[in-house]
């Protein structure tokens, strides 16, 4: 998770919403990515999705059944859907995302008994650091554009 | 939708689950794609996601607020999440997907009032043709491997 937070900080330094993700299997990092929505000019260039796509390219496999995905923010529906298709075993996320989170906040998609795959979910590790990065980033943005939404607060880990 | 079905048929001919998608704006096709899960060896290479990614690359914009996404199968959570982030105005899909569909079958994600974007949804056009393609494809597969799941039937449009 420390490396995830470094990736998130690197995203912020590049003027991207600070989110980082890592795919790990058997203690080996298969892929890592940070949010690249601005760089790629695509709202789909989320850290989790990019890390998974990279893992598939590198491994040449269609599933990652023994993998753990670490990320600094609760995955949204796009990323949670990608996680399910990837058959990732465990997802560890730091801060909750009360607006878009599909794992705990708006839904529990990774544990939905109707779907053909379920993940072990762990949350909280690094939550304060991740929330601090997000808050600082959005505060900076709000300085430039006060119409931007407020980020999750410290009471929303 | 006719072009979408052609793309789905092309997918089947390439031994891919037959799904096609098209992104249209002001009567101009911005992007089209077919399922490429086998070709790319990635479970994330869904037709809808590929078409949206292509549209962003081509247009150099981060949102597609006036666009219509046509697809031959009800989008899953991954693709519905991508559609929401893309701010697509309208989604038209042919056949429902009772196992993975996130627009009508398992959820109504594109019309969720908790999210910051909602789409107009239309369904049914081309449903019989799309379901026939899927059935034929999975029947062929089941011939080779009877353990594969059955596709949606004709009573599941």
PDB file of C-alpha atoms in Angstrom:
ATOM      1  CA  UNK A   1       0.000   0.000   0.000  1.00  0.00           C
ATOM      2  CA  UNK A   2       2.990   2.299   0.571  1.00  0.00           C
ATOM      3  CA  UNK A   3       3.900   1.951  -3.127  1.00  0.00           C
ATOM      4  CA  UNK A   4       0.241   2.617  -4.033  1.00  0.00           C
ATOM      5  CA  UNK A   5       0.345   5.856  -2.084  1.00  0.00           C
ATOM      6  CA  UNK A   6       3.562   6.849  -3.865  1.00  0.00           C
ATOM      7  CA  UNK A   7       1.793   6.286  -7.178  1.00  0.00           C
ATOM      8  CA  UNK A   8      -1.142   8.394  -5.981  1.00  0.00           C
ATOM      9  CA  UNK A   9       1.243  11.176  -4.964  1.00  0.00           C
ATOM     10  CA  UNK A  10       2.886  10.961  -8.400  1.00  0.00           C
ATOM     11  CA  UNK A  11      -0.570  11.348  -9.970  1.00  0.00           C
ATOM     12  CA  UNK A  12      -1.197  14.493  -7.903  1.00  0.00           C
ATOM     13  CA  UNK A  13       2.189  15.875  -8.953  1.00  0.00           C
ATOM     14  CA  UNK A  14       1.076  15.390 -12.566  1.00  0.00           C
ATOM     15  CA  UNK A  15      -2.198  17.224 -11.870  1.00  0.00           C
ATOM     16  CA  UNK A  16      -4.252  14.025 -11.823  1.00  0.00           C
ATOM     17  CA  UNK A  17      -6.699  12.983  -9.098  1.00  0.00           C
ATOM     18  CA  UNK A  18      -4.349  11.073  -6.752  1.00  0.00           C
ATOM     19  CA  UNK A  19      -5.149   7.388  -7.087  1.00  0.00           C
ATOM     20  CA  UNK A  20      -2.653   4.542  -7.391  1.00  0.00           C
ATOM     21  CA  UNK A  21      -3.055   0.791  -7.914  1.00  0.00           C
ATOM     22  CA  UNK A  22      -0.878  -2.310  -7.817  1.00  0.00           C
ATOM     23  CA  UNK A  23      -1.497  -5.898  -8.933  1.00  0.00           C
ATOM     24  CA  UNK A  24       0.502  -8.418  -6.920  1.00  0.00           C
ATOM     25  CA  UNK A  25       0.753 -12.187  -7.228  1.00  0.00           C
ATOM     26  CA  UNK A  26       2.957 -14.474  -5.112  1.00  0.00           C
ATOM     27  CA  UNK A  27       4.674 -11.382  -3.690  1.00  0.00           C
ATOM     28  CA  UNK A  28       5.633 -10.238  -7.192  1.00  0.00           C
ATOM     29  CA  UNK A  29       4.293  -6.929  -8.560  1.00  0.00           C
ATOM     30  CA  UNK A  30       2.666  -7.788 -11.899  1.00  0.00           C
ATOM     31  CA  UNK A  31       1.633  -4.218 -12.680  1.00  0.00           C
ATOM     32  CA  UNK A  32       1.317  -0.779 -11.172  1.00  0.00           C
ATOM     33  CA  UNK A  33      -0.427   2.334 -12.409  1.00  0.00           C
ATOM     34  CA  UNK A  34      -1.629   5.741 -11.389  1.00  0.00           C
ATOM     35  CA  UNK A  35      -4.667   7.653 -12.550  1.00  0.00           C
ATOM     36  CA  UNK A  36      -4.087   9.039 -16.066  1.00  0.00           C
ATOM     37  CA  UNK A  37      -7.445  10.602 -16.922  1.00  0.00           C
ATOM     38  CA  UNK A  38      -5.866  13.942 -17.855  1.00  0.00           C
ATOM     39  CA  UNK A  39      -2.776  12.547 -19.593  1.00  0.00           C
ATOM     40  CA  UNK A  40      -4.816  10.154 -21.735  1.00  0.00           C
ATOM     41  CA  UNK A  41      -7.762  12.533 -22.008  1.00  0.00           C
ATOM     42  CA  UNK A  42     -10.020   9.599 -21.179  1.00  0.00           C
ATOM     43  CA  UNK A  43     -12.357   9.293 -18.166  1.00  0.00           C
ATOM     44  CA  UNK A  44     -11.670   5.551 -18.306  1.00  0.00           C
ATOM     45  CA  UNK A  45      -7.943   5.798 -17.529  1.00  0.00           C
ATOM     46  CA  UNK A  46      -8.393   4.880 -13.846  1.00  0.00           C
ATOM     47  CA  UNK A  47      -5.392   3.485 -11.967  1.00  0.00           C
ATOM     48  CA  UNK A  48      -7.063   0.135 -11.206  1.00  0.00           C
ATOM     49  CA  UNK A  49      -8.189  -0.458 -14.809  1.00  0.00           C
ATOM     50  CA  UNK A  50      -4.775   0.505 -16.206  1.00  0.00           C
ATOM     51  CA  UNK A  51      -2.971  -1.780 -13.745  1.00  0.00           C
ATOM     52  CA  UNK A  52      -5.218  -4.730 -14.628  1.00  0.00           C
ATOM     53  CA  UNK A  53      -4.859  -4.108 -18.376  1.00  0.00           C
ATOM     54  CA  UNK A  54      -1.086  -3.955 -17.949  1.00  0.00           C
ATOM     55  CA  UNK A  55      -1.093  -7.205 -15.949  1.00  0.00           C
ATOM     56  CA  UNK A  56      -2.966  -9.000 -18.756  1.00  0.00           C
ATOM     57  CA  UNK A  57      -0.592  -7.709 -21.423  1.00  0.00           C
ATOM     58  CA  UNK A  58       2.446  -8.748 -19.377  1.00  0.00           C
ATOM     59  CA  UNK A  59       1.167 -12.129 -18.243  1.00  0.00           C
ATOM     60  CA  UNK A  60      -0.551 -13.164 -21.477  1.00  0.00           C
ATOM     61  CA  UNK A  61      -3.348 -14.740 -19.465  1.00  0.00           C
ATOM     62  CA  UNK A  62      -7.074 -13.972 -19.366  1.00  0.00           C
ATOM     63  CA  UNK A  63      -7.558 -14.344 -15.595  1.00  0.00           C
ATOM     64  CA  UNK A  64      -5.619 -13.462 -12.447  1.00  0.00           C
ATOM     65  CA  UNK A  65      -7.125 -15.888  -9.923  1.00  0.00           C
ATOM     66  CA  UNK A  66      -4.350 -15.678  -7.345  1.00  0.00           C
ATOM     67  CA  UNK A  67      -3.782 -11.924  -7.564  1.00  0.00           C
ATOM     68  CA  UNK A  68      -4.284  -9.145  -5.035  1.00  0.00           C
ATOM     69  CA  UNK A  69      -5.238  -5.670  -6.247  1.00  0.00           C
ATOM     70  CA  UNK A  70      -4.163  -2.835  -3.948  1.00  0.00           C
ATOM     71  CA  UNK A  71      -5.569   0.655  -4.531  1.00  0.00           C
ATOM     72  CA  UNK A  72      -5.702   3.917  -2.647  1.00  0.00           C
ATOM     73  CA  UNK A  73      -9.393   4.606  -3.288  1.00  0.00           C
ATOM     74  CA  UNK A  74     -12.475   2.397  -3.213  1.00  0.00           C
ATOM     75  CA  UNK A  75     -13.028   1.153  -6.791  1.00  0.00           C
ATOM     76  CA  UNK A  76     -15.930   2.622  -8.801  1.00  0.00           C
ATOM     77  CA  UNK A  77     -18.357   0.493 -10.852  1.00  0.00           C
ATOM     78  CA  UNK A  78     -16.040   0.550 -13.883  1.00  0.00           C
ATOM     79  CA  UNK A  79     -13.083  -0.714 -11.856  1.00  0.00           C
ATOM     80  CA  UNK A  80     -15.095  -3.128  -9.722  1.00  0.00           C
ATOM     81  CA  UNK A  81     -16.511  -4.610 -12.947  1.00  0.00           C
ATOM     82  CA  UNK A  82     -12.967  -4.964 -14.287  1.00  0.00           C
ATOM     83  CA  UNK A  83     -11.860  -6.631 -11.034  1.00  0.00           C
ATOM     84  CA  UNK A  84     -14.685  -9.184 -11.279  1.00  0.00           C
ATOM     85  CA  UNK A  85     -13.897 -10.065 -14.906  1.00  0.00           C
ATOM     86  CA  UNK A  86     -10.227 -10.396 -13.944  1.00  0.00           C
ATOM     87  CA  UNK A  87     -11.046 -12.970 -11.230  1.00  0.00           C
ATOM     88  CA  UNK A  88      -8.712 -11.189  -8.808  1.00  0.00           C
ATOM     89  CA  UNK A  89      -8.703 -13.027  -5.458  1.00  0.00           C
ATOM     90  CA  UNK A  90      -8.392 -10.128  -3.005  1.00  0.00           C
ATOM     91  CA  UNK A  91      -8.926  -6.373  -3.181  1.00  0.00           C
ATOM     92  CA  UNK A  92      -7.317  -4.093  -0.604  1.00  0.00           C
ATOM     93  CA  UNK A  93      -8.343  -0.443  -0.762  1.00  0.00           C
ATOM     94  CA  UNK A  94      -7.398   2.485   1.455  1.00  0.00           C
ATOM     95  CA  UNK A  95     -10.040   5.260   1.515  1.00  0.00           C
ATOM     96  CA  UNK A  96     -13.748   4.913   0.843  1.00  0.00           C
ATOM     97  CA  UNK A  97     -15.341   6.873  -2.006  1.00  0.00           C
ATOM     98  CA  UNK A  98     -18.829   7.867  -0.837  1.00  0.00           C
ATOM     99  CA  UNK A  99     -19.805   9.231  -4.271  1.00  0.00           C
ATOM    100  CA  UNK A 100     -18.656   6.514  -6.650  1.00  0.00           C
ATOM    101  CA  UNK A 101     -17.466   3.564  -4.554  1.00  0.00           C
ATOM    102  CA  UNK A 102     -18.972   0.271  -5.700  1.00  0.00           C
ATOM    103  CA  UNK A 103     -17.343  -1.975  -3.098  1.00  0.00           C
ATOM    104  CA  UNK A 104     -18.693  -0.551   0.157  1.00  0.00           C
ATOM    105  CA  UNK A 105     -20.278   2.872  -0.357  1.00  0.00           C
ATOM    106  CA  UNK A 106     -22.918   2.587  -3.121  1.00  0.00           C
ATOM    107  CA  UNK A 107     -22.835  -1.182  -3.588  1.00  0.00           C
ATOM    108  CA  UNK A 108     -21.001  -4.337  -2.496  1.00  0.00           C
ATOM    109  CA  UNK A 109     -20.335  -5.463  -6.025  1.00  0.00           C
ATOM    110  CA  UNK A 110     -17.309  -7.630  -5.237  1.00  0.00           C
ATOM    111  CA  UNK A 111     -19.397  -9.768  -2.881  1.00  0.00           C
ATOM    112  CA  UNK A 112     -22.629  -9.966  -4.901  1.00  0.00           C
ATOM    113  CA  UNK A 113     -23.883 -13.592  -4.741  1.00  0.00           C
ATOM    114  CA  UNK A 114     -25.627 -13.194  -8.121  1.00  0.00           C
ATOM    115  CA  UNK A 115     -22.319 -12.773  -9.928  1.00  0.00           C
ATOM    116  CA  UNK A 116     -19.973 -15.582 -10.963  1.00  0.00           C
ATOM    117  CA  UNK A 117     -17.002 -14.295  -8.968  1.00  0.00           C
ATOM    118  CA  UNK A 118     -16.497 -12.817  -5.543  1.00  0.00           C
ATOM    119  CA  UNK A 119     -13.425 -11.245  -3.966  1.00  0.00           C
ATOM    120  CA  UNK A 120     -12.046 -11.050  -0.481  1.00  0.00           C
ATOM    121  CA  UNK A 121     -12.212  -7.341   0.432  1.00  0.00           C
ATOM    122  CA  UNK A 122     -10.018  -5.502   2.918  1.00  0.00           C
ATOM    123  CA  UNK A 123     -10.123  -1.798   3.529  1.00  0.00           C
ATOM    124  CA  UNK A 124      -8.637   0.909   5.675  1.00  0.00           C
ATOM    125  CA  UNK A 125      -4.870   0.399   5.412  1.00  0.00           C
ATOM    126  CA  UNK A 126      -3.440   3.777   4.323  1.00  0.00           C
ATOM    127  CA  UNK A 127      -6.885   5.405   4.415  1.00  0.00           C
ATOM    128  CA  UNK A 128      -5.778   8.544   6.250  1.00  0.00           C
ATOM    129  CA  UNK A 129      -2.832   9.137   3.920  1.00  0.00           C
ATOM    130  CA  UNK A 130      -4.978   8.546   0.826  1.00  0.00           C
ATOM    131  CA  UNK A 131      -7.741  10.868   2.071  1.00  0.00           C
ATOM    132  CA  UNK A 132      -5.132  13.527   2.876  1.00  0.00           C
ATOM    133  CA  UNK A 133      -3.752  13.343  -0.677  1.00  0.00           C
ATOM    134  CA  UNK A 134      -7.251  13.637  -2.153  1.00  0.00           C
ATOM    135  CA  UNK A 135      -8.195  16.514   0.142  1.00  0.00           C
ATOM    136  CA  UNK A 136      -5.038  18.460  -0.664  1.00  0.00           C
ATOM    137  CA  UNK A 137      -5.550  17.869  -4.381  1.00  0.00           C
ATOM    138  CA  UNK A 138      -9.176  19.007  -4.426  1.00  0.00           C
ATOM    139  CA  UNK A 139      -8.452  21.948  -2.151  1.00  0.00           C
ATOM    140  CA  UNK A 140      -5.872  23.106  -4.666  1.00  0.00           C
ATOM    141  CA  UNK A 141      -8.385  22.662  -7.478  1.00  0.00           C
ATOM    142  CA  UNK A 142     -11.122  24.442  -5.565  1.00  0.00           C
ATOM    143  CA  UNK A 143      -8.773  27.354  -5.145  1.00  0.00           C
ATOM    144  CA  UNK A 144      -8.782  27.573  -8.938  1.00  0.00           C
ATOM    145  CA  UNK A 145     -12.448  26.617  -9.408  1.00  0.00           C
ATOM    146  CA  UNK A 146     -14.717  26.845  -6.330  1.00  0.00           C
ATOM    147  CA  UNK A 147     -17.544  25.026  -8.190  1.00  0.00           C
ATOM    148  CA  UNK A 148     -15.622  21.722  -7.946  1.00  0.00           C
ATOM    149  CA  UNK A 149     -17.090  19.195  -5.505  1.00  0.00           C
ATOM    150  CA  UNK A 150     -15.576  18.694  -2.076  1.00  0.00           C
ATOM    151  CA  UNK A 151     -13.513  15.536  -1.607  1.00  0.00           C
ATOM    152  CA  UNK A 152     -14.207  12.906   1.044  1.00  0.00           C
ATOM    153  CA  UNK A 153     -13.551  14.341   4.494  1.00  0.00           C
ATOM    154  CA  UNK A 154     -11.383  12.857   7.223  1.00  0.00           C
ATOM    155  CA  UNK A 155     -14.467  11.284   8.787  1.00  0.00           C
ATOM    156  CA  UNK A 156     -15.030   9.403   5.512  1.00  0.00           C
ATOM    157  CA  UNK A 157     -11.840   7.307   5.562  1.00  0.00           C
TER     158      UNK A 157
ATOM    159  CA  UNK B   1     -27.953  -1.448 -34.832  1.00  0.00           C
ATOM    160  CA  UNK B   2     -27.532  -3.282 -38.129  1.00  0.00           C
ATOM    161  CA  UNK B   3     -23.847  -2.333 -38.141  1.00  0.00           C
ATOM    162  CA  UNK B   4     -23.575  -3.441 -34.495  1.00  0.00           C
ATOM    163  CA  UNK B   5     -24.927  -6.851 -35.430  1.00  0.00           C
ATOM    164  CA  UNK B   6     -22.424  -7.078 -38.301  1.00  0.00           C
ATOM    165  CA  UNK B   7     -19.646  -6.375 -35.776  1.00  0.00           C
ATOM    166  CA  UNK B   8     -21.061  -9.065 -33.469  1.00  0.00           C
ATOM    167  CA  UNK B   9     -21.118 -11.551 -36.373  1.00  0.00           C
ATOM    168  CA  UNK B  10     -17.505 -10.625 -37.181  1.00  0.00           C
ATOM    169  CA  UNK B  11     -16.614 -11.357 -33.556  1.00  0.00           C
ATOM    170  CA  UNK B  12     -18.229 -14.807 -33.799  1.00  0.00           C
ATOM    171  CA  UNK B  13     -16.320 -15.482 -37.025  1.00  0.00           C
ATOM    172  CA  UNK B  14     -13.122 -14.702 -35.095  1.00  0.00           C
ATOM    173  CA  UNK B  15     -14.155 -17.133 -32.333  1.00  0.00           C
ATOM    174  CA  UNK B  16     -15.111 -14.328 -29.926  1.00  0.00           C
ATOM    175  CA  UNK B  17     -18.400 -14.050 -28.018  1.00  0.00           C
ATOM    176  CA  UNK B  18     -20.503 -12.106 -30.561  1.00  0.00           C
ATOM    177  CA  UNK B  19     -20.936  -8.586 -29.233  1.00  0.00           C
ATOM    178  CA  UNK B  20     -20.613  -5.362 -31.220  1.00  0.00           C
ATOM    179  CA  UNK B  21     -20.780  -1.686 -30.233  1.00  0.00           C
ATOM    180  CA  UNK B  22     -20.927   1.679 -31.963  1.00  0.00           C
ATOM    181  CA  UNK B  23     -20.545   5.240 -30.654  1.00  0.00           C
ATOM    182  CA  UNK B  24     -22.505   7.777 -32.701  1.00  0.00           C
ATOM    183  CA  UNK B  25     -22.757  11.553 -32.378  1.00  0.00           C
ATOM    184  CA  UNK B  26     -24.732  13.856 -34.687  1.00  0.00           C
ATOM    185  CA  UNK B  27     -25.271  10.901 -37.058  1.00  0.00           C
ATOM    186  CA  UNK B  28     -21.528  10.394 -37.358  1.00  0.00           C
ATOM    187  CA  UNK B  29     -19.933   7.139 -36.203  1.00  0.00           C
ATOM    188  CA  UNK B  30     -17.153   8.134 -33.781  1.00  0.00           C
ATOM    189  CA  UNK B  31     -16.022   4.581 -33.081  1.00  0.00           C
ATOM    190  CA  UNK B  32     -16.992   0.961 -33.556  1.00  0.00           C
ATOM    191  CA  UNK B  33     -15.645  -2.206 -32.009  1.00  0.00           C
ATOM    192  CA  UNK B  34     -16.335  -5.865 -31.501  1.00  0.00           C
ATOM    193  CA  UNK B  35     -15.515  -8.056 -28.558  1.00  0.00           C
ATOM    194  CA  UNK B  36     -11.776  -8.885 -28.538  1.00  0.00           C
ATOM    195  CA  UNK B  37     -11.352 -10.825 -25.292  1.00  0.00           C
ATOM    196  CA  UNK B  38      -9.600 -13.732 -27.045  1.00  0.00           C
ATOM    197  CA  UNK B  39      -7.527 -11.646 -29.474  1.00  0.00           C
ATOM    198  CA  UNK B  40      -6.251  -9.356 -26.724  1.00  0.00           C
ATOM    199  CA  UNK B  41      -6.188 -12.121 -24.106  1.00  0.00           C
ATOM    200  CA  UNK B  42      -7.907  -9.696 -21.732  1.00  0.00           C
ATOM    201  CA  UNK B  43     -11.317 -10.171 -20.079  1.00  0.00           C
ATOM    202  CA  UNK B  44     -11.668  -6.380 -20.245  1.00  0.00           C
ATOM    203  CA  UNK B  45     -11.637  -6.120 -24.047  1.00  0.00           C
ATOM    204  CA  UNK B  46     -15.415  -5.765 -24.289  1.00  0.00           C
ATOM    205  CA  UNK B  47     -16.872  -4.168 -27.425  1.00  0.00           C
ATOM    206  CA  UNK B  48     -18.469  -1.250 -25.540  1.00  0.00           C
ATOM    207  CA  UNK B  49     -15.300  -0.383 -23.596  1.00  0.00           C
ATOM    208  CA  UNK B  50     -13.125  -0.613 -26.723  1.00  0.00           C
ATOM    209  CA  UNK B  51     -15.520   1.595 -28.707  1.00  0.00           C
ATOM    210  CA  UNK B  52     -15.569   4.245 -25.951  1.00  0.00           C
ATOM    211  CA  UNK B  53     -11.772   4.169 -25.576  1.00  0.00           C
ATOM    212  CA  UNK B  54     -11.435   4.573 -29.349  1.00  0.00           C
ATOM    213  CA  UNK B  55     -13.883   7.494 -29.343  1.00  0.00           C
ATOM    214  CA  UNK B  56     -11.821   9.326 -26.692  1.00  0.00           C
ATOM    215  CA  UNK B  57      -8.565   8.772 -28.584  1.00  0.00           C
ATOM    216  CA  UNK B  58     -10.126  10.011 -31.826  1.00  0.00           C
ATOM    217  CA  UNK B  59     -12.014  12.968 -30.386  1.00  0.00           C
ATOM    218  CA  UNK B  60      -9.383  14.117 -27.897  1.00  0.00           C
ATOM    219  CA  UNK B  61     -12.127  14.948 -25.405  1.00  0.00           C
ATOM    220  CA  UNK B  62     -12.837  13.604 -21.929  1.00  0.00           C
ATOM    221  CA  UNK B  63     -16.639  13.408 -22.231  1.00  0.00           C
ATOM    222  CA  UNK B  64     -19.157  12.451 -24.911  1.00  0.00           C
ATOM    223  CA  UNK B  65     -22.287  14.253 -23.689  1.00  0.00           C
ATOM    224  CA  UNK B  66     -24.209  14.144 -26.985  1.00  0.00           C
ATOM    225  CA  UNK B  67     -23.272  10.615 -27.960  1.00  0.00           C
ATOM    226  CA  UNK B  68     -25.371   7.472 -28.381  1.00  0.00           C
ATOM    227  CA  UNK B  69     -23.836   4.086 -27.649  1.00  0.00           C
ATOM    228  CA  UNK B  70     -25.388   1.171 -29.542  1.00  0.00           C
ATOM    229  CA  UNK B  71     -24.544  -2.384 -28.508  1.00  0.00           C
ATOM    230  CA  UNK B  72     -25.877  -5.846 -29.216  1.00  0.00           C
ATOM    231  CA  UNK B  73     -25.879  -7.031 -25.593  1.00  0.00           C
ATOM    232  CA  UNK B  74     -26.898  -5.382 -22.346  1.00  0.00           C
ATOM    233  CA  UNK B  75     -23.758  -3.775 -20.869  1.00  0.00           C
ATOM    234  CA  UNK B  76     -22.144  -5.429 -17.824  1.00  0.00           C
ATOM    235  CA  UNK B  77     -20.968  -3.459 -14.737  1.00  0.00           C
ATOM    236  CA  UNK B  78     -17.577  -2.762 -16.325  1.00  0.00           C
ATOM    237  CA  UNK B  79     -19.153  -1.310 -19.470  1.00  0.00           C
ATOM    238  CA  UNK B  80     -21.998   0.471 -17.677  1.00  0.00           C
ATOM    239  CA  UNK B  81     -19.399   2.105 -15.425  1.00  0.00           C
ATOM    240  CA  UNK B  82     -17.461   3.197 -18.509  1.00  0.00           C
ATOM    241  CA  UNK B  83     -20.657   4.577 -20.066  1.00  0.00           C
ATOM    242  CA  UNK B  84     -21.377   6.661 -16.948  1.00  0.00           C
ATOM    243  CA  UNK B  85     -17.855   8.117 -16.808  1.00  0.00           C
ATOM    244  CA  UNK B  86     -18.128   8.905 -20.523  1.00  0.00           C
ATOM    245  CA  UNK B  87     -21.319  10.936 -19.997  1.00  0.00           C
ATOM    246  CA  UNK B  88     -22.934   9.255 -23.009  1.00  0.00           C
ATOM    247  CA  UNK B  89     -26.463  10.619 -23.493  1.00  0.00           C
ATOM    248  CA  UNK B  90     -28.303   7.506 -24.711  1.00  0.00           C
ATOM    249  CA  UNK B  91     -27.641   3.779 -24.659  1.00  0.00           C
ATOM    250  CA  UNK B  92     -29.448   1.462 -27.067  1.00  0.00           C
ATOM    251  CA  UNK B  93     -28.907  -2.244 -26.529  1.00  0.00           C
ATOM    252  CA  UNK B  94     -30.397  -5.251 -28.286  1.00  0.00           C
ATOM    253  CA  UNK B  95     -30.533  -8.393 -26.118  1.00  0.00           C
ATOM    254  CA  UNK B  96     -30.668  -8.558 -22.333  1.00  0.00           C
ATOM    255  CA  UNK B  97     -27.936 -10.374 -20.419  1.00  0.00           C
ATOM    256  CA  UNK B  98     -29.576 -12.056 -17.434  1.00  0.00           C
ATOM    257  CA  UNK B  99     -26.231 -13.112 -15.938  1.00  0.00           C
ATOM    258  CA  UNK B 100     -24.141  -9.953 -16.169  1.00  0.00           C
ATOM    259  CA  UNK B 101     -26.417  -7.145 -17.382  1.00  0.00           C
ATOM    260  CA  UNK B 102     -26.104  -4.009 -15.230  1.00  0.00           C
ATOM    261  CA  UNK B 103     -28.684  -1.889 -17.091  1.00  0.00           C
ATOM    262  CA  UNK B 104     -31.877  -3.931 -16.685  1.00  0.00           C
ATOM    263  CA  UNK B 105     -31.121  -7.455 -15.484  1.00  0.00           C
ATOM    264  CA  UNK B 106     -29.007  -7.244 -12.297  1.00  0.00           C
ATOM    265  CA  UNK B 107     -29.163  -3.465 -11.785  1.00  0.00           C
ATOM    266  CA  UNK B 108     -30.357  -0.249 -13.393  1.00  0.00           C
ATOM    267  CA  UNK B 109     -26.985   1.437 -13.119  1.00  0.00           C
ATOM    268  CA  UNK B 110     -27.505   3.929 -15.947  1.00  0.00           C
ATOM    269  CA  UNK B 111     -30.529   5.393 -14.161  1.00  0.00           C
ATOM    270  CA  UNK B 112     -29.263   5.333 -10.569  1.00  0.00           C
ATOM    271  CA  UNK B 113     -30.236   8.639  -8.907  1.00  0.00           C
ATOM    272  CA  UNK B 114     -27.237   8.414  -6.540  1.00  0.00           C
ATOM    273  CA  UNK B 115     -24.765   8.770  -9.402  1.00  0.00           C
ATOM    274  CA  UNK B 116     -23.759  12.018 -11.081  1.00  0.00           C
ATOM    275  CA  UNK B 117     -24.894  10.991 -14.556  1.00  0.00           C
ATOM    276  CA  UNK B 118     -27.887   9.183 -15.972  1.00  0.00           C
ATOM    277  CA  UNK B 119     -28.538   7.931 -19.496  1.00  0.00           C
ATOM    278  CA  UNK B 120     -31.613   7.504 -21.622  1.00  0.00           C
ATOM    279  CA  UNK B 121     -31.929   3.732 -22.146  1.00  0.00           C
ATOM    280  CA  UNK B 122     -33.628   1.955 -25.046  1.00  0.00           C
ATOM    281  CA  UNK B 123     -33.630  -1.759 -25.547  1.00  0.00           C
ATOM    282  CA  UNK B 124     -34.983  -4.475 -27.816  1.00  0.00           C
ATOM    283  CA  UNK B 125     -34.065  -3.342 -31.330  1.00  0.00           C
ATOM    284  CA  UNK B 126     -32.199  -6.256 -32.899  1.00  0.00           C
ATOM    285  CA  UNK B 127     -32.706  -8.405 -29.802  1.00  0.00           C
ATOM    286  CA  UNK B 128     -33.770 -11.542 -31.694  1.00  0.00           C
ATOM    287  CA  UNK B 129     -30.823 -11.341 -34.106  1.00  0.00           C
ATOM    288  CA  UNK B 130     -28.359 -10.709 -31.281  1.00  0.00           C
ATOM    289  CA  UNK B 131     -29.748 -13.575 -29.182  1.00  0.00           C
ATOM    290  CA  UNK B 132     -29.585 -15.869 -32.230  1.00  0.00           C
ATOM    291  CA  UNK B 133     -25.899 -15.009 -32.758  1.00  0.00           C
ATOM    292  CA  UNK B 134     -25.115 -15.652 -29.084  1.00  0.00           C
ATOM    293  CA  UNK B 135     -27.052 -18.938 -29.071  1.00  0.00           C
ATOM    294  CA  UNK B 136     -25.356 -20.206 -32.204  1.00  0.00           C
ATOM    295  CA  UNK B 137     -21.955 -19.247 -30.809  1.00  0.00           C
ATOM    296  CA  UNK B 138     -22.426 -20.938 -27.443  1.00  0.00           C
ATOM    297  CA  UNK B 139     -24.021 -24.011 -29.037  1.00  0.00           C
ATOM    298  CA  UNK B 140     -20.902 -24.390 -31.149  1.00  0.00           C
ATOM    299  CA  UNK B 141     -18.751 -24.015 -28.040  1.00  0.00           C
ATOM    300  CA  UNK B 142     -20.856 -26.445 -26.051  1.00  0.00           C
ATOM    301  CA  UNK B 143     -20.370 -28.974 -28.841  1.00  0.00           C
ATOM    302  CA  UNK B 144     -16.689 -28.743 -28.033  1.00  0.00           C
ATOM    303  CA  UNK B 145     -17.131 -28.343 -24.246  1.00  0.00           C
ATOM    304  CA  UNK B 146     -20.528 -29.305 -22.764  1.00  0.00           C
ATOM    305  CA  UNK B 147     -19.588 -27.763 -19.396  1.00  0.00           C
ATOM    306  CA  UNK B 148     -19.948 -24.252 -20.830  1.00  0.00           C
ATOM    307  CA  UNK B 149     -22.992 -22.308 -19.631  1.00  0.00           C
ATOM    308  CA  UNK B 150     -26.098 -21.988 -21.780  1.00  0.00           C
ATOM    309  CA  UNK B 151     -26.612 -18.626 -23.471  1.00  0.00           C
ATOM    310  CA  UNK B 152     -29.744 -16.488 -23.035  1.00  0.00           C
ATOM    311  CA  UNK B 153     -32.727 -18.189 -24.676  1.00  0.00           C
ATOM    312  CA  UNK B 154     -35.151 -16.642 -27.180  1.00  0.00           C
ATOM    313  CA  UNK B 155     -37.537 -15.820 -24.319  1.00  0.00           C
ATOM    314  CA  UNK B 156     -34.770 -13.707 -22.781  1.00  0.00           C
ATOM    315  CA  UNK B 157     -34.623 -11.044 -25.499  1.00  0.00           C
TER     316      UNK B 157
END
